[in-house]
Amino acid sequence: MMNTYLGRHYACVAKNFRILLDDRNVTEVIGVHTQGRSNDDVEELFIKKQHCRYLPLNVGAHFKNLEVLYVMNSNLQQLIDGDLDGLTKLNNFDVSHNPIEQLGKNFFVGHSSITVISFYDCHLKHIDPQALAPLTNLEEAHFQQNVCIDLKADDDFLMPNLRRTIANSCKESESEVLNRHDSKKL
């Protein structure tokens, strides 16, 4: 990992990063800090063009003041409830340009501090109608270029309309629910 300033945040830029389902727990962070800085000063984690099928776990134990998490164009495929546990100061979550197909009801539970989310170009087919409910401080949500929702930038900021659009456009069809249950039986 490399540490630098990106915008107003002291940031960590991930290099040679690879996360698989059975090996998601971050146990060590190696990198060079700017003089007088440490992992406790990192406010932004920037993961781009890495191999990250799942979000890394235990990031908050290494970066206690993390406010911004970007995982972009890294083949992120699935968001699992609890992925954001330990990220108590997180206010910006961006997973743009990843093949994520669904956003579950409980993914954001416990993270009301998040004010900005971005799922730009994520192939979303299903978003639980209650997925954004825990985000009581949400100011911006970007869902352009997804399968079930493709709003213009101006539309994304209208939270009541966004929640209504998600409820109407991003629910699973009966056949998708049956297929998901049948595949679990195999």
PDB file of C-alpha atoms in Angstrom:
ATOM      1  CA  MET A   1       0.000   0.000   0.000  1.00  0.00           C
ATOM      2  CA  MET A   2       1.089   3.524  -0.672  1.00  0.00           C
ATOM      3  CA  ASN A   3       0.021   6.519   1.369  1.00  0.00           C
ATOM      4  CA  THR A   4      -0.473   9.949  -0.107  1.00  0.00           C
ATOM      5  CA  TYR A   5      -2.869  12.886  -0.197  1.00  0.00           C
ATOM      6  CA  LEU A   6      -5.860  12.525  -2.521  1.00  0.00           C
ATOM      7  CA  GLY A   7      -7.901  15.691  -2.402  1.00  0.00           C
ATOM      8  CA  ARG A   8      -8.358  16.718   1.228  1.00  0.00           C
ATOM      9  CA  HIS A   9      -7.822  13.256   2.717  1.00  0.00           C
ATOM     10  CA  TYR A  10      -4.690  11.426   3.755  1.00  0.00           C
ATOM     11  CA  ALA A  11      -5.147   8.273   1.704  1.00  0.00           C
ATOM     12  CA  CYS A  12      -3.935   4.736   1.315  1.00  0.00           C
ATOM     13  CA  VAL A  13      -3.788   3.441  -2.258  1.00  0.00           C
ATOM     14  CA  ALA A  14      -3.940  -0.350  -2.461  1.00  0.00           C
ATOM     15  CA  LYS A  15      -1.366  -2.156  -4.601  1.00  0.00           C
ATOM     16  CA  ASN A  16      -1.136  -5.893  -5.279  1.00  0.00           C
ATOM     17  CA  PHE A  17      -4.464  -6.403  -3.550  1.00  0.00           C
ATOM     18  CA  ARG A  18      -6.352  -9.699  -3.887  1.00  0.00           C
ATOM     19  CA  ILE A  19      -9.453 -10.647  -1.892  1.00  0.00           C
ATOM     20  CA  LEU A  20     -11.222 -14.014  -2.144  1.00  0.00           C
ATOM     21  CA  LEU A  21     -14.222 -15.222  -0.112  1.00  0.00           C
ATOM     22  CA  ASP A  22     -12.241 -17.547   2.158  1.00  0.00           C
ATOM     23  CA  ASP A  23      -9.397 -15.037   2.571  1.00  0.00           C
ATOM     24  CA  ARG A  24     -11.077 -11.658   3.188  1.00  0.00           C
ATOM     25  CA  ASN A  25      -9.703 -10.742   6.599  1.00  0.00           C
ATOM     26  CA  VAL A  26      -7.017  -8.060   6.372  1.00  0.00           C
ATOM     27  CA  THR A  27      -4.428  -9.054   8.959  1.00  0.00           C
ATOM     28  CA  GLU A  28      -1.595  -6.721   7.990  1.00  0.00           C
ATOM     29  CA  VAL A  29      -1.090  -3.460   6.134  1.00  0.00           C
ATOM     30  CA  ILE A  30       2.376  -2.729   4.769  1.00  0.00           C
ATOM     31  CA  GLY A  31       3.270   0.625   3.331  1.00  0.00           C
ATOM     32  CA  VAL A  32       5.270   3.801   3.613  1.00  0.00           C
ATOM     33  CA  HIS A  33       3.729   6.812   5.333  1.00  0.00           C
ATOM     34  CA  THR A  34       4.452  10.480   4.915  1.00  0.00           C
ATOM     35  CA  GLN A  35       6.732  11.660   7.724  1.00  0.00           C
ATOM     36  CA  GLY A  36       4.844  11.959  10.986  1.00  0.00           C
ATOM     37  CA  ARG A  37       1.848   9.975   9.712  1.00  0.00           C
ATOM     38  CA  SER A  38       0.569   6.471  10.528  1.00  0.00           C
ATOM     39  CA  ASN A  39      -2.326   4.150   9.719  1.00  0.00           C
ATOM     40  CA  ASP A  40      -4.387   6.068  12.296  1.00  0.00           C
ATOM     41  CA  ASP A  41      -4.199   9.132  10.028  1.00  0.00           C
ATOM     42  CA  VAL A  42      -5.570   7.369   6.933  1.00  0.00           C
ATOM     43  CA  GLU A  43      -8.993   8.786   6.070  1.00  0.00           C
ATOM     44  CA  GLU A  44      -9.399   7.291   2.596  1.00  0.00           C
ATOM     45  CA  LEU A  45      -8.760   3.812   1.188  1.00  0.00           C
ATOM     46  CA  PHE A  46      -8.576   3.758  -2.591  1.00  0.00           C
ATOM     47  CA  ILE A  47      -8.745   0.327  -4.244  1.00  0.00           C
ATOM     48  CA  LYS A  48      -8.778   0.542  -8.041  1.00  0.00           C
ATOM     49  CA  LYS A  49      -8.127  -2.096 -10.682  1.00  0.00           C
ATOM     50  CA  GLN A  50      -7.277  -4.736  -8.096  1.00  0.00           C
ATOM     51  CA  HIS A  51      -8.675  -8.265  -7.728  1.00  0.00           C
ATOM     52  CA  CYS A  52     -11.396  -7.852  -5.112  1.00  0.00           C
ATOM     53  CA  ARG A  53     -14.364 -10.174  -5.667  1.00  0.00           C
ATOM     54  CA  TYR A  54     -15.507  -9.353  -2.103  1.00  0.00           C
ATOM     55  CA  LEU A  55     -14.911  -6.417   0.209  1.00  0.00           C
ATOM     56  CA  PRO A  56     -11.982  -6.839   2.587  1.00  0.00           C
ATOM     57  CA  LEU A  57     -12.900  -7.381   6.237  1.00  0.00           C
ATOM     58  CA  ASN A  58     -11.279  -5.874   9.324  1.00  0.00           C
ATOM     59  CA  VAL A  59     -10.167  -2.708   7.511  1.00  0.00           C
ATOM     60  CA  GLY A  60     -11.373  -0.589  10.441  1.00  0.00           C
ATOM     61  CA  ALA A  61      -8.884  -2.284  12.757  1.00  0.00           C
ATOM     62  CA  HIS A  62      -6.036  -0.892  10.637  1.00  0.00           C
ATOM     63  CA  PHE A  63      -7.559   2.449   9.617  1.00  0.00           C
ATOM     64  CA  LYS A  64      -9.552   3.675  12.628  1.00  0.00           C
ATOM     65  CA  ASN A  65     -10.338   7.064  11.046  1.00  0.00           C
ATOM     66  CA  LEU A  66     -11.383   5.830   7.608  1.00  0.00           C
ATOM     67  CA  GLU A  67     -14.062   8.120   6.161  1.00  0.00           C
ATOM     68  CA  VAL A  68     -13.948   7.208   2.460  1.00  0.00           C
ATOM     69  CA  LEU A  69     -13.844   3.744   0.876  1.00  0.00           C
ATOM     70  CA  TYR A  70     -13.440   3.473  -2.899  1.00  0.00           C
ATOM     71  CA  VAL A  71     -13.376   0.031  -4.516  1.00  0.00           C
ATOM     72  CA  MET A  72     -13.591   0.780  -8.219  1.00  0.00           C
ATOM     73  CA  ASN A  73     -13.184  -1.406 -11.281  1.00  0.00           C
ATOM     74  CA  SER A  74     -11.864  -4.276  -9.161  1.00  0.00           C
ATOM     75  CA  ASN A  75     -14.255  -7.096 -10.145  1.00  0.00           C
ATOM     76  CA  LEU A  76     -16.203  -6.690  -6.879  1.00  0.00           C
ATOM     77  CA  GLN A  77     -19.116  -9.095  -7.282  1.00  0.00           C
ATOM     78  CA  GLN A  78     -20.921  -9.425  -3.984  1.00  0.00           C
ATOM     79  CA  LEU A  79     -21.701  -7.247  -0.978  1.00  0.00           C
ATOM     80  CA  ILE A  80     -22.308  -9.249   2.194  1.00  0.00           C
ATOM     81  CA  ASP A  81     -24.054  -8.015   5.352  1.00  0.00           C
ATOM     82  CA  GLY A  82     -21.361  -7.025   7.851  1.00  0.00           C
ATOM     83  CA  ASP A  83     -18.756  -6.082   5.228  1.00  0.00           C
ATOM     84  CA  LEU A  84     -18.615  -2.537   6.621  1.00  0.00           C
ATOM     85  CA  ASP A  85     -18.404  -3.557  10.286  1.00  0.00           C
ATOM     86  CA  GLY A  86     -15.711  -1.658  12.157  1.00  0.00           C
ATOM     87  CA  LEU A  87     -15.817   1.323   9.791  1.00  0.00           C
ATOM     88  CA  THR A  88     -17.462   3.617  12.329  1.00  0.00           C
ATOM     89  CA  LYS A  89     -16.471   6.917  10.671  1.00  0.00           C
ATOM     90  CA  LEU A  90     -17.300   5.954   7.084  1.00  0.00           C
ATOM     91  CA  ASN A  91     -19.210   8.699   5.267  1.00  0.00           C
ATOM     92  CA  ASN A  92     -18.486   7.966   1.591  1.00  0.00           C
ATOM     93  CA  PHE A  93     -18.841   4.518  -0.029  1.00  0.00           C
ATOM     94  CA  ASP A  94     -18.103   4.074  -3.744  1.00  0.00           C
ATOM     95  CA  VAL A  95     -18.071   0.730  -5.561  1.00  0.00           C
ATOM     96  CA  SER A  96     -18.514   2.044  -9.111  1.00  0.00           C
ATOM     97  CA  HIS A  97     -17.652  -0.005 -12.212  1.00  0.00           C
ATOM     98  CA  ASN A  98     -17.989  -3.431 -10.589  1.00  0.00           C
ATOM     99  CA  PRO A  99     -20.238  -6.380 -11.588  1.00  0.00           C
ATOM    100  CA  ILE A 100     -22.401  -6.199  -8.451  1.00  0.00           C
ATOM    101  CA  GLU A 101     -25.899  -7.494  -9.192  1.00  0.00           C
ATOM    102  CA  GLN A 102     -27.717  -7.001  -5.912  1.00  0.00           C
ATOM    103  CA  LEU A 103     -27.849  -4.792  -2.842  1.00  0.00           C
ATOM    104  CA  GLY A 104     -29.476  -6.442   0.168  1.00  0.00           C
ATOM    105  CA  LYS A 105     -31.710  -5.010   2.840  1.00  0.00           C
ATOM    106  CA  ASN A 106     -29.177  -5.135   5.695  1.00  0.00           C
ATOM    107  CA  PHE A 107     -25.949  -4.165   3.961  1.00  0.00           C
ATOM    108  CA  PHE A 108     -25.919  -0.598   5.343  1.00  0.00           C
ATOM    109  CA  VAL A 109     -27.343  -1.419   8.802  1.00  0.00           C
ATOM    110  CA  GLY A 110     -25.305   0.393  11.455  1.00  0.00           C
ATOM    111  CA  HIS A 111     -23.829   2.930   9.038  1.00  0.00           C
ATOM    112  CA  SER A 112     -26.107   5.944   9.313  1.00  0.00           C
ATOM    113  CA  SER A 113     -23.029   8.225   9.078  1.00  0.00           C
ATOM    114  CA  ILE A 114     -22.735   7.519   5.331  1.00  0.00           C
ATOM    115  CA  THR A 115     -23.716  10.619   3.346  1.00  0.00           C
ATOM    116  CA  VAL A 116     -22.613   9.589  -0.174  1.00  0.00           C
ATOM    117  CA  ILE A 117     -22.898   6.253  -1.990  1.00  0.00           C
ATOM    118  CA  SER A 118     -22.051   5.417  -5.569  1.00  0.00           C
ATOM    119  CA  PHE A 119     -23.037   2.305  -7.491  1.00  0.00           C
ATOM    120  CA  TYR A 120     -22.361   3.826 -10.905  1.00  0.00           C
ATOM    121  CA  ASP A 121     -22.196   1.128 -13.625  1.00  0.00           C
ATOM    122  CA  CYS A 122     -22.538  -1.847 -11.278  1.00  0.00           C
ATOM    123  CA  HIS A 123     -24.946  -4.124 -13.190  1.00  0.00           C
ATOM    124  CA  LEU A 124     -27.466  -3.943 -10.315  1.00  0.00           C
ATOM    125  CA  LYS A 125     -30.500  -6.115 -11.074  1.00  0.00           C
ATOM    126  CA  HIS A 126     -32.025  -6.135  -7.589  1.00  0.00           C
ATOM    127  CA  ILE A 127     -31.987  -3.579  -4.782  1.00  0.00           C
ATOM    128  CA  ASP A 128     -34.027  -4.384  -1.710  1.00  0.00           C
ATOM    129  CA  PRO A 129     -36.559  -1.566  -1.223  1.00  0.00           C
ATOM    130  CA  GLN A 130     -35.292  -1.141   2.356  1.00  0.00           C
ATOM    131  CA  ALA A 131     -31.565  -1.132   1.464  1.00  0.00           C
ATOM    132  CA  LEU A 132     -31.207   2.650   1.848  1.00  0.00           C
ATOM    133  CA  ALA A 133     -33.397   2.950   4.971  1.00  0.00           C
ATOM    134  CA  PRO A 134     -30.461   2.748   7.447  1.00  0.00           C
ATOM    135  CA  LEU A 135     -28.757   5.656   5.657  1.00  0.00           C
ATOM    136  CA  THR A 136     -30.587   8.398   7.532  1.00  0.00           C
ATOM    137  CA  ASN A 137     -27.929  11.013   6.660  1.00  0.00           C
ATOM    138  CA  LEU A 138     -27.691  10.118   2.955  1.00  0.00           C
ATOM    139  CA  GLU A 139     -27.254  13.227   0.798  1.00  0.00           C
ATOM    140  CA  GLU A 140     -26.102  11.750  -2.528  1.00  0.00           C
ATOM    141  CA  ALA A 141     -26.730   8.409  -4.182  1.00  0.00           C
ATOM    142  CA  HIS A 142     -25.413   7.578  -7.652  1.00  0.00           C
ATOM    143  CA  PHE A 143     -27.069   4.695  -9.478  1.00  0.00           C
ATOM    144  CA  GLN A 144     -26.494   5.577 -13.140  1.00  0.00           C
ATOM    145  CA  GLN A 145     -25.982   2.792 -15.691  1.00  0.00           C
ATOM    146  CA  ASN A 146     -27.404  -0.195 -13.842  1.00  0.00           C
ATOM    147  CA  VAL A 147     -29.786  -2.876 -15.107  1.00  0.00           C
ATOM    148  CA  CYS A 148     -32.746  -2.062 -12.859  1.00  0.00           C
ATOM    149  CA  ILE A 149     -32.086   1.641 -12.399  1.00  0.00           C
ATOM    150  CA  ASP A 150     -30.353   4.191 -14.598  1.00  0.00           C
ATOM    151  CA  LEU A 151     -31.039   7.658 -13.307  1.00  0.00           C
ATOM    152  CA  LYS A 152     -29.680  10.886 -14.662  1.00  0.00           C
ATOM    153  CA  ALA A 153     -27.284  12.629 -12.288  1.00  0.00           C
ATOM    154  CA  ASP A 154     -29.937  15.208 -11.342  1.00  0.00           C
ATOM    155  CA  ASP A 155     -32.422  12.485 -10.354  1.00  0.00           C
ATOM    156  CA  ASP A 156     -30.048  10.767  -7.930  1.00  0.00           C
ATOM    157  CA  PHE A 157     -30.257  13.514  -5.347  1.00  0.00           C
ATOM    158  CA  LEU A 158     -34.011  13.283  -4.925  1.00  0.00           C
ATOM    159  CA  MET A 159     -34.055  10.729  -2.092  1.00  0.00           C
ATOM    160  CA  PRO A 160     -37.826  10.139  -1.787  1.00  0.00           C
ATOM    161  CA  ASN A 161     -38.065   9.648  -5.547  1.00  0.00           C
ATOM    162  CA  LEU A 162     -34.977   7.427  -5.558  1.00  0.00           C
ATOM    163  CA  ARG A 163     -36.415   5.144  -2.889  1.00  0.00           C
ATOM    164  CA  ARG A 164     -39.719   4.943  -4.788  1.00  0.00           C
ATOM    165  CA  THR A 165     -37.913   4.186  -8.068  1.00  0.00           C
ATOM    166  CA  ILE A 166     -35.904   1.419  -6.409  1.00  0.00           C
ATOM    167  CA  ALA A 167     -39.038  -0.107  -4.897  1.00  0.00           C
ATOM    168  CA  ASN A 168     -40.759  -0.092  -8.299  1.00  0.00           C
ATOM    169  CA  SER A 169     -37.868  -1.015 -10.604  1.00  0.00           C
ATOM    170  CA  CYS A 170     -35.362  -3.118  -8.687  1.00  0.00           C
ATOM    171  CA  LYS A 171     -37.383  -5.857  -7.050  1.00  0.00           C
ATOM    172  CA  GLU A 172     -36.686  -9.474  -7.851  1.00  0.00           C
ATOM    173  CA  SER A 173     -39.108 -11.226 -10.127  1.00  0.00           C
ATOM    174  CA  GLU A 174     -40.760 -14.410  -8.904  1.00  0.00           C
ATOM    175  CA  SER A 175     -38.606 -16.490 -11.275  1.00  0.00           C
ATOM    176  CA  GLU A 176     -35.387 -14.911  -9.909  1.00  0.00           C
ATOM    177  CA  VAL A 177     -36.418 -15.764  -6.353  1.00  0.00           C
ATOM    178  CA  LEU A 178     -37.210 -19.361  -7.367  1.00  0.00           C
ATOM    179  CA  ASN A 179     -33.909 -19.713  -9.252  1.00  0.00           C
ATOM    180  CA  ARG A 180     -31.964 -18.379  -6.268  1.00  0.00           C
ATOM    181  CA  HIS A 181     -33.669 -20.842  -3.907  1.00  0.00           C
ATOM    182  CA  ASP A 182     -33.195 -23.748  -6.340  1.00  0.00           C
ATOM    183  CA  SER A 183     -29.475 -23.007  -6.723  1.00  0.00           C
ATOM    184  CA  LYS A 184     -29.028 -23.090  -2.918  1.00  0.00           C
ATOM    185  CA  LYS A 185     -30.437 -26.628  -2.829  1.00  0.00           C
ATOM    186  CA  LEU A 186     -27.709 -27.988  -5.124  1.00  0.00           C
TER     187      LEU A 186
END
